[in-house]
Structure formats: structure tokens, C-alpha cells
Tab-separated table of C-alpha atoms and ligand atoms in Angstrom:
chain	number	residue	atom	x	y	z
A	1	MET	CA	5.455	14.427	17.514
A	2	PHE	CA	3.982	16.073	14.380
A	3	GLU	CA	6.489	18.585	13.012
A	4	SER	CA	6.350	20.690	9.892
A	5	GLN	CA	8.157	23.771	8.660
A	6	SER	CA	7.785	25.966	5.614
A	7	VAL	CA	10.278	27.456	3.219
A	8	SER	CA	9.520	29.671	0.246
A	9	ALA	CA	10.996	30.276	-3.190
A	10	LYS	CA	10.900	33.828	-4.600
A	11	PHE	CA	11.271	34.654	-8.280
A	12	ILE	CA	9.885	36.735	-11.117
A	13	ASP	CA	7.266	34.727	-12.962
A	14	PRO	CA	6.989	34.820	-16.786
A	15	SER	CA	4.467	37.674	-16.579
A	16	GLY	CA	7.029	39.851	-14.774
A	17	LYS	CA	5.419	39.630	-11.347
A	18	ILE	CA	7.434	38.849	-8.228
A	19	VAL	CA	6.001	35.701	-6.659
A	20	GLU	CA	6.659	33.600	-3.617
A	21	ARG	CA	5.923	29.892	-3.638
A	22	ARG	CA	5.522	28.007	-0.358
A	23	ILE	CA	6.884	24.515	0.211
A	24	GLU	CA	5.994	22.641	3.387
A	25	ILE	CA	8.508	20.175	4.815
A	26	ARG	CA	6.985	17.609	7.155
A	27	THR	CA	8.817	15.180	9.401
A	28	HIS	CA	7.418	11.671	9.527
A	29	PRO	CA	6.475	11.158	13.197
A	30	ILE	CA	7.575	7.535	13.143
A	31	THR	CA	10.613	7.306	10.879
A	32	GLY	CA	11.957	10.851	11.191
A	33	ARG	CA	12.199	11.063	7.388
A	34	THR	CA	11.150	14.320	5.776
A	35	SER	CA	8.787	14.776	2.848
A	36	ARG	CA	7.661	17.881	1.017
A	37	VAL	CA	4.404	19.355	-0.218
A	38	SER	CA	5.122	21.719	-3.084
A	39	PHE	CA	1.685	23.335	-3.307
A	40	SER	CA	2.309	25.242	-6.548
A	41	ARG	CA	2.934	22.006	-8.451
A	42	ILE	CA	-0.774	21.276	-8.380
A	43	ASP	CA	-1.031	23.862	-11.180
A	44	GLU	CA	1.455	21.907	-13.268
A	45	LYS	CA	-0.602	20.144	-15.931
A	46	GLU	CA	0.063	16.438	-15.607
A	47	PRO	CA	-0.520	14.630	-18.885
A	48	GLY	CA	-2.839	11.644	-18.805
A	49	THR	CA	-4.998	12.619	-15.820
A	50	ASP	CA	-7.910	14.338	-17.619
A	51	SER	CA	-9.789	11.055	-17.718
A	52	LEU	CA	-9.250	7.485	-16.596
A	53	PRO	CA	-6.854	5.920	-19.158
A	54	GLN	CA	-8.152	3.130	-21.389
A	55	PRO	CA	-7.506	-0.461	-20.256
A	56	PRO	CA	-4.066	-1.790	-21.270
A	57	PRO	CA	-3.845	-3.434	-24.728
A	58	ASN	CA	-3.487	-6.926	-23.252
A	59	ALA	CA	-6.547	-6.574	-20.977
A	60	ASP	CA	-8.396	-9.269	-22.915
A	61	GLN	CA	-5.469	-11.536	-23.781
A	62	THR	CA	-6.257	-14.324	-21.374
A	63	GLN	CA	-4.707	-17.078	-23.502
A	64	SER	CA	-1.176	-15.727	-23.162
A	65	CYS	CA	-1.522	-15.068	-19.410
A	66	PRO	CA	0.211	-17.670	-17.183
A	67	PHE	CA	-2.200	-16.796	-14.325
A	68	CYS	CA	-5.397	-17.581	-16.277
A	69	ARG	CA	-7.070	-20.978	-16.193
A	70	PRO	CA	-6.423	-23.599	-17.407
A	71	GLN	CA	-2.739	-22.782	-18.132
A	72	VAL	CA	-2.128	-21.539	-14.569
A	73	ASN	CA	-2.005	-25.206	-13.547
A	74	SER	CA	0.840	-26.007	-15.927
A	75	GLN	CA	2.748	-22.711	-16.177
A	76	THR	CA	3.174	-21.769	-12.511
A	77	PRO	CA	5.435	-23.417	-9.917
A	78	GLN	CA	4.304	-25.483	-6.938
A	79	LEU	CA	5.169	-25.264	-3.244
A	80	HIS	CA	8.086	-27.295	-1.897
A	81	PRO	CA	6.846	-30.438	-0.080
A	82	ASP	CA	8.594	-29.245	3.118
A	83	LEU	CA	6.108	-26.373	3.213
A	84	SER	CA	2.899	-27.956	2.008
A	85	SER	CA	1.671	-31.272	0.694
A	86	ALA	CA	-0.595	-29.340	-1.676
A	87	GLY	CA	1.387	-27.714	-4.482
A	88	ARG	CA	-0.867	-24.665	-4.532
A	89	LEU	CA	-3.138	-23.258	-1.812
A	90	THR	CA	-6.735	-22.285	-2.423
A	91	ARG	CA	-9.243	-20.150	-0.574
A	92	GLY	CA	-12.498	-19.539	-2.424
A	93	ASP	CA	-11.380	-18.773	-5.984
A	94	SER	CA	-7.969	-17.534	-4.833
A	95	LEU	CA	-4.953	-19.600	-5.865
A	96	LEU	CA	-1.512	-19.257	-4.234
A	97	PHE	CA	1.807	-20.608	-5.531
A	98	PRO	CA	5.531	-19.739	-5.279
A	99	ASN	CA	6.933	-16.723	-7.083
A	100	LEU	CA	8.954	-17.995	-10.051
A	101	PHE	CA	11.275	-15.010	-9.549
A	102	PRO	CA	11.622	-14.826	-5.740
A	103	TYR	CA	12.671	-11.783	-3.711
A	104	GLY	CA	13.467	-13.799	-0.580
A	105	SER	CA	13.370	-17.299	0.973
A	106	TYR	CA	9.571	-17.560	0.931
A	107	SER	CA	8.192	-15.589	-1.970
A	108	ALA	CA	4.719	-16.378	-3.299
A	109	VAL	CA	1.890	-15.042	-5.429
A	110	SER	CA	-1.791	-15.085	-4.428
A	111	LEU	CA	-4.293	-14.654	-7.275
A	112	PHE	CA	-7.700	-13.110	-6.541
A	113	ASP	CA	-9.585	-15.401	-8.929
A	114	ASN	CA	-9.723	-16.232	-12.642
A	115	THR	CA	-10.600	-12.659	-13.715
A	116	HIS	CA	-7.720	-11.518	-15.915
A	117	PHE	CA	-8.078	-7.749	-15.709
A	118	VAL	CA	-9.769	-5.645	-13.031
A	119	GLU	CA	-9.865	-1.863	-13.232
A	120	ILE	CA	-8.943	0.130	-10.153
A	121	GLY	CA	-11.763	0.046	-7.565
A	122	GLN	CA	-13.755	-2.647	-9.406
A	123	ALA	CA	-12.540	-5.790	-7.613
A	124	CYS	CA	-14.957	-7.951	-5.675
A	125	ALA	CA	-14.330	-7.437	-1.925
A	126	GLU	CA	-14.721	-11.164	-1.221
A	127	SER	CA	-12.066	-12.080	-3.784
A	128	TYR	CA	-9.680	-9.547	-2.211
A	129	ALA	CA	-10.382	-10.945	1.265
A	130	ASN	CA	-9.918	-14.548	0.073
A	131	SER	CA	-6.592	-13.653	-1.508
A	132	PHE	CA	-5.429	-12.074	1.784
A	133	ILE	CA	-6.627	-15.080	3.794
A	134	ASN	CA	-4.774	-17.373	1.400
A	135	CYS	CA	-1.627	-15.299	2.105
A	136	SER	CA	-2.078	-15.621	5.859
A	137	HIS	CA	-2.549	-19.414	5.578
A	138	TYR	CA	0.656	-19.621	3.544
A	139	LEU	CA	2.513	-17.522	6.129
A	140	ALA	CA	1.251	-19.795	8.921
A	141	LYS	CA	2.812	-22.736	7.045
A	142	VAL	CA	6.065	-20.813	6.666
A	143	LYS	CA	6.071	-20.098	10.405
A	144	GLN	CA	5.601	-23.763	11.201
A	145	HIS	CA	8.390	-24.793	8.830
A	146	ASP	CA	10.880	-21.981	9.565
A	147	PRO	CA	10.051	-20.122	12.810
A	148	ARG	CA	12.965	-17.741	12.262
A	149	ALA	CA	11.476	-16.346	9.034
A	150	VAL	CA	9.593	-13.643	10.950
A	151	TYR	CA	9.905	-10.707	8.526
A	152	LEU	CA	6.644	-10.845	6.575
A	153	ALA	CA	4.973	-8.703	3.947
A	154	ILE	CA	1.964	-8.730	1.642
A	155	THR	CA	2.092	-6.243	-1.241
A	156	GLN	CA	0.334	-5.398	-4.497
A	157	ASN	CA	1.507	-3.606	-7.639
A	158	HIS	CA	-1.439	-2.639	-9.836
A	159	LEU	CA	-0.396	-2.061	-13.465
A	160	PRO	CA	3.154	-1.736	-14.852
A	161	SER	CA	3.405	1.895	-13.673
A	162	ALA	CA	3.361	0.527	-10.121
A	163	GLY	CA	5.897	-2.210	-10.908
A	164	GLY	CA	3.352	-4.901	-11.814
A	165	SER	CA	4.707	-7.363	-14.378
A	166	LEU	CA	1.441	-9.243	-15.001
A	167	LEU	CA	-1.980	-7.621	-15.292
A	168	HIS	CA	-3.830	-10.515	-13.680
A	169	PRO	CA	-4.666	-9.246	-10.136
A	170	HIS	CA	-2.515	-10.800	-7.455
A	171	LEU	CA	-0.833	-10.113	-4.129
A	172	GLN	CA	2.828	-10.868	-3.446
A	173	ILE	CA	3.890	-12.472	-0.199
A	174	ASN	CA	7.381	-12.401	1.190
A	175	ALA	CA	8.813	-14.029	4.331
A	176	ASP	CA	12.432	-14.111	5.331
A	177	ARG	CA	14.879	-14.333	8.218
A	178	VAL	CA	16.409	-11.066	7.032
A	179	ALA	CA	14.526	-7.785	7.604
A	180	THR	CA	13.922	-5.156	4.928
A	181	ASN	CA	14.774	-1.538	5.734
A	182	HIS	CA	11.220	-0.615	6.743
A	183	GLN	CA	10.740	-3.762	8.830
A	184	ARG	CA	13.992	-3.112	10.705
A	185	VAL	CA	13.332	0.576	11.395
A	186	LEU	CA	9.630	0.265	12.242
A	187	LEU	CA	10.142	-2.695	14.604
A	188	GLN	CA	12.825	-0.757	16.457
A	189	ARG	CA	10.659	2.395	16.699
A	190	ALA	CA	7.530	0.500	17.771
A	191	ASN	CA	9.339	-1.520	20.432
A	192	ASP	CA	11.296	1.493	21.765
A	193	PHE	CA	8.076	3.486	21.973
A	194	TYR	CA	6.300	0.689	23.830
A	195	HIS	CA	9.104	0.308	26.357
A	196	GLN	CA	9.292	4.052	26.977
A	197	ASN	CA	5.566	4.830	27.061
A	198	GLY	CA	3.788	1.546	27.695
A	199	ASN	CA	1.629	2.172	24.603
A	200	TYR	CA	1.537	0.874	21.069
A	201	LEU	CA	3.071	3.311	18.568
A	202	PHE	CA	0.461	3.234	15.785
A	203	SER	CA	-2.391	3.300	18.337
A	204	SER	CA	-0.868	6.426	19.898
A	205	TYR	CA	-0.404	7.934	16.441
A	206	LEU	CA	-4.056	7.197	15.776
A	207	ASP	CA	-5.184	8.733	19.090
A	208	HIS	CA	-3.373	11.923	18.106
A	209	GLU	CA	-5.024	11.881	14.668
A	210	ILE	CA	-8.501	11.249	16.082
A	211	ALA	CA	-8.070	14.187	18.493
A	212	GLU	CA	-6.689	16.411	15.690
A	213	GLY	CA	-9.274	15.289	13.139
A	214	SER	CA	-8.062	16.825	9.882
A	215	ARG	CA	-6.510	13.658	8.421
A	216	ILE	CA	-9.146	11.164	9.595
A	217	ILE	CA	-10.995	9.497	6.710
A	218	GLY	CA	-13.224	6.797	8.180
A	219	THR	CA	-13.432	3.240	9.472
A	220	THR	CA	-14.233	-0.181	8.047
A	221	GLY	CA	-14.838	-2.587	10.931
A	222	ALA	CA	-11.865	-2.282	13.285
A	223	TRP	CA	-9.652	-0.664	10.620
A	224	GLU	CA	-9.098	3.086	11.019
A	225	TRP	CA	-8.261	5.045	7.856
A	226	ILE	CA	-6.220	8.254	7.745
A	227	ALA	CA	-4.189	10.320	5.293
A	228	ALA	CA	-0.465	9.971	6.078
A	229	PHE	CA	0.861	13.124	7.797
A	230	ALA	CA	4.190	13.119	5.930
A	231	PRO	CA	3.405	11.159	2.760
A	232	GLU	CA	6.038	9.231	0.851
A	233	GLY	CA	3.694	8.703	-2.081
A	234	PHE	CA	0.868	10.596	-3.790
A	235	PHE	CA	-2.473	10.588	-1.935
A	236	GLU	CA	-0.981	8.184	0.614
A	237	ILE	CA	-3.565	6.593	2.876
A	238	TRP	CA	-3.031	4.313	5.886
A	239	GLY	CA	-5.377	1.749	7.400
A	240	ILE	CA	-4.437	0.771	10.967
A	241	LEU	CA	-5.672	-2.287	12.885
A	242	PRO	CA	-4.939	-1.221	16.466
A	243	GLN	CA	-3.079	-3.580	18.799
A	244	LYS	CA	-2.882	-6.455	16.312
A	245	THR	CA	0.744	-7.404	15.622
A	246	SER	CA	0.437	-10.710	13.742
A	247	PHE	CA	-1.495	-11.897	10.699
A	248	GLN	CA	-2.620	-14.849	12.821
A	249	GLN	CA	-4.621	-12.424	15.043
A	250	VAL	CA	-6.650	-11.201	12.072
A	251	ALA	CA	-10.141	-12.719	11.759
A	252	SER	CA	-11.784	-13.490	8.398
A	253	SER	CA	-14.147	-10.566	8.968
A	254	ASP	CA	-11.141	-8.232	9.512
A	255	TRP	CA	-9.759	-9.250	6.108
A	256	LEU	CA	-13.103	-8.445	4.493
A	257	ASP	CA	-13.216	-5.076	6.295
A	258	LEU	CA	-9.694	-4.418	5.023
A	259	ALA	CA	-10.810	-5.233	1.467
A	260	HIS	CA	-13.681	-2.746	1.765
A	261	GLY	CA	-11.318	0.000	2.941
A	262	ILE	CA	-8.889	-0.755	0.110
A	263	LEU	CA	-11.709	-0.610	-2.441
A	264	ASN	CA	-13.023	2.662	-0.983
A	265	THR	CA	-9.519	4.092	-1.372
A	266	GLN	CA	-9.286	2.805	-4.932
A	267	ARG	CA	-12.610	4.388	-5.852
A	268	PHE	CA	-11.248	7.666	-4.529
A	269	TYR	CA	-8.140	7.243	-6.719
A	270	ARG	CA	-10.298	6.291	-9.705
A	271	ASN	CA	-12.269	9.488	-9.160
A	272	LEU	CA	-8.943	11.345	-9.535
A	273	CYS	CA	-8.533	9.547	-12.913
A	274	ARG	CA	-5.591	7.485	-11.630
A	275	ASN	CA	-5.271	3.837	-12.579
A	276	GLY	CA	-2.154	2.530	-10.771
A	277	TYR	CA	-1.337	1.994	-7.116
A	278	ASN	CA	0.866	0.151	-4.647
A	279	LEU	CA	-0.312	-1.214	-1.353
A	280	GLY	CA	1.204	-3.332	1.360
A	281	ILE	CA	1.321	-4.482	4.974
A	282	LEU	CA	4.483	-5.517	6.762
A	283	VAL	CA	4.688	-7.543	9.939
A	284	VAL	CA	7.437	-8.858	12.193
A	285	ASP	CA	5.942	-12.034	13.566
A	286	MET	CA	7.691	-12.478	16.908
A	287	PRO	CA	6.033	-12.417	20.354
A	288	SER	CA	8.040	-9.357	21.437
A	289	SER	CA	6.952	-7.276	18.414
A	290	ARG	CA	4.817	-4.208	19.201
A	291	LEU	CA	4.549	-3.247	15.554
A	292	GLU	CA	0.839	-3.104	14.720
A	293	LEU	CA	-0.742	-3.938	11.390
A	294	ARG	CA	-0.907	-0.984	9.029
A	295	ILE	CA	-1.682	-1.019	5.340
A	296	VAL	CA	-0.181	1.742	3.200
A	297	ILE	CA	-1.791	2.656	-0.150
A	298	MET	CA	-0.477	5.201	-2.615
A	299	VAL	CA	-1.265	6.237	-6.176
A	300	ARG	CA	1.389	5.795	-8.838
A	301	SER	CA	1.721	7.682	-12.085
A	302	ASN	CA	-0.915	6.672	-14.577
A	303	TYR	CA	-0.162	3.784	-16.873
A	304	ALA	CA	-0.644	5.546	-20.194
A	305	PRO	CA	1.644	6.537	-23.074
A	306	TRP	CA	4.303	9.113	-22.188
A	307	VAL	CA	3.130	9.811	-18.665
A	308	ARG	CA	6.081	10.810	-16.526
A	309	SER	CA	7.140	8.834	-13.452
A	310	ASP	CA	6.192	10.212	-10.044
A	311	HIS	CA	9.764	9.667	-8.827
A	312	THR	CA	12.122	12.424	-9.955
A	313	GLY	CA	15.738	13.191	-9.087
A	314	PHE	CA	14.439	14.734	-5.870
A	315	GLU	CA	13.065	11.416	-4.616
A	316	MET	CA	15.734	9.139	-6.093
A	317	ILE	CA	18.802	11.196	-5.181
A	318	LEU	CA	17.732	13.275	-2.168
A	319	GLY	CA	15.308	10.803	-0.597
A	320	ASP	CA	12.478	13.317	0.053
A	321	MET	CA	9.126	12.595	-1.562
A	322	THR	CA	7.568	15.733	-3.031
A	323	THR	CA	3.807	15.692	-3.481
A	324	PHE	CA	1.611	18.649	-4.346
A	325	ASN	CA	-1.433	18.507	-2.105
A	326	ALA	CA	-1.764	18.640	1.662
A	327	PRO	CA	-2.662	15.356	3.412
A	328	GLU	CA	-5.580	17.204	5.045
A	329	GLN	CA	-6.945	17.817	1.527
A	330	THR	CA	-6.470	14.117	0.674
A	331	ALA	CA	-8.504	13.196	3.765
A	332	GLU	CA	-11.237	15.673	2.887
A	333	GLN	CA	-11.515	14.315	-0.659
A	334	ALA	CA	-11.362	10.638	0.406
A	335	ARG	CA	-13.915	10.867	3.215
A	336	SER	CA	-17.010	10.628	1.045
A	337	PHE	CA	-15.774	7.287	-0.368
A	338	PHE	CA	-15.929	5.840	3.149
A	339	LEU	CA	-19.441	7.082	3.933
A	340	MET	CA	-21.405	4.901	1.570
A	341	PRO	CA	-21.959	1.275	2.500
A	342	SER	CA	-19.291	-0.817	0.805
A	343	SER	CA	-20.680	-2.603	-2.186
A	344	LYS	CA	-18.743	-4.679	-4.653
B	1	ZN	ZN1	-4.833	-13.753	-16.642
């Protein structure tokens, strides 16, 4: 199930010495896609990672932000009456409303609270959990209104380097009758695996990882955290909620445990002087789905002047992610962030 192979590049380095550089090619046990770890690239000096970059210039410009109060009530759209009699959904201080620039049939935005800018790893766990719960309430309404819109996702882009267009912390929700690539492939793999083996795919993956040990990071409640074996992003970490296949099976306490794991991961990234990340969970909400809940978190290039993108021609044209550290190393570095009791 877990395959990797190595190739090496030989050349004369600038000092005149013949060198050999090893590149490991790993096959993703679930998708079959390959990714590469080019170990020597860790020596490449990446600009902008000596210290955590300064906050963005608009970090205190709350008056021009459409997500800040009071203007959020006049500058953001409201839900269609078919979906909800309330124009916007609330949970604690979280506010949810439609995405003005939708990606699919049911596209919404869930704010954490009225805090305009939050540095990586500094969010309040309760506000994160409330924002997730708000998303799941919205998705329950979508299900009631359009039972065929079963392809669901909750994602976050932190800072423009990760694709975020507004600084104000928020999650994006998407629900549609049409699957995305990952939803289509993962549903197929999870269901095929279940029919062939009688077991859930991510649970089996996790059993293998627990037995192997080198990529295990820790747990928060029922969520199990590991470094991805064949990462498709830098320092990619997964949180798996075994045998849960629908957002409606997730208890409030599970959402809070998820928030703690996300914040632990962010503090690890912050410790690496990185300020941007993407995260997301995808679900196919149909009774026959055996696709379990799994959050994926990865660092993006820092948001700072003249930092280069982490996606090069290799990723964009060839489709293989190339990182520079082994997932086992990621797990070793991240572990200590999961040992301390989760605080704010
Ligand atoms: Zn704001």
C-alpha cells in the first residue's frame, strides 16, 4: 500500500566535486498520484522565512472591510428564502452568508467573529468551532432543500498567498450536485475499498500508520493527526475522524477538538516562520458513501514581498508536488505541538 522509490542526480558541483543528490518518489496510497521529496532543496535559501513576516498592511483597516461590523450587515448578500428564512446564519459570534462570487450552486462564507485580522495559530478555538458548526447547519439546510447536492466541502485560505481575497478570517462552504475531481476520485476509492475489504479506507490507512508510527503526530479527541505519506503540499498534515462520513454525525465537541488540532498545526507552521496555509474537508453526503472525514492542512509560500510561489513548472505542468523534507521529519517536528494542552 505504501510505495516509494528513489532516483538520484549526479553532477559536478561548483566546487568541482562529483555529487549525487537523492530524490524520493512516493506513491499516494489512496489516489495513486506520485509526489517527490527533493532532499537537497532544503539547503536552498528561501527568502522570507528567517522570521515570521510582518502583518499585511491592511491588518488594521477594519472600515474598508466588508466582513467587519457594522458594514457586514449592508455589504454582504443574504440567503435565498428557499434555503432559510433568516438571511444570515449565526452561531456564537460566527456569521454565515452566501458567497457573492460563488463557485457552485450553494457557495457560502462563514466568518469566525468580528476580529478583522488573526495571525496564524492565534485564533480562538471556540470561534473556529462555531464557524464550523455554522457551516454544518447551513449544509443541513442545503440537504433539506436540495437532497441531490451531496458534494460538500469546507475550506480556508489564510492570506493572499493561499488564495485568500479578504484578510478577515472565514471558511468557505460549497455544496453542489456535481462532484469536484477529489470528491469523485476519493468516493470511488473509498467505496471500492469498502466493498473489497469490508473496512473503511481512511481507518485502514490510519491502522497502518499507527502500526508504523513514524508519521503519527497526535490526537485531539477522536481526531487522529498524521503527516501525509505522499504530500501534495508543504508540511502536509491530515486529521482523520474514523468512521464518520457525514457532517451531521459530527458532535459539537468534535468540532472543538478539530479546532484544537488545526491550531496545534498552525502553531507548528508559525514556528517554521510561515504565515499562510490552506485547509479543507470534503464530504459526499449520501448513505452509501464510505468516505470518512479527513481534514488536510498545508503551508503555502509566505505572504511577503517577492517570495516565490511554492508551485513551480514541476507541479503545474507535470502534476507532481515536490517538497524538500520527509513526512517523517514533519511528524517529528509537529509532535511537540500536540503534547501541550490546547489553549487559545
Ligand atoms: Zn474585517
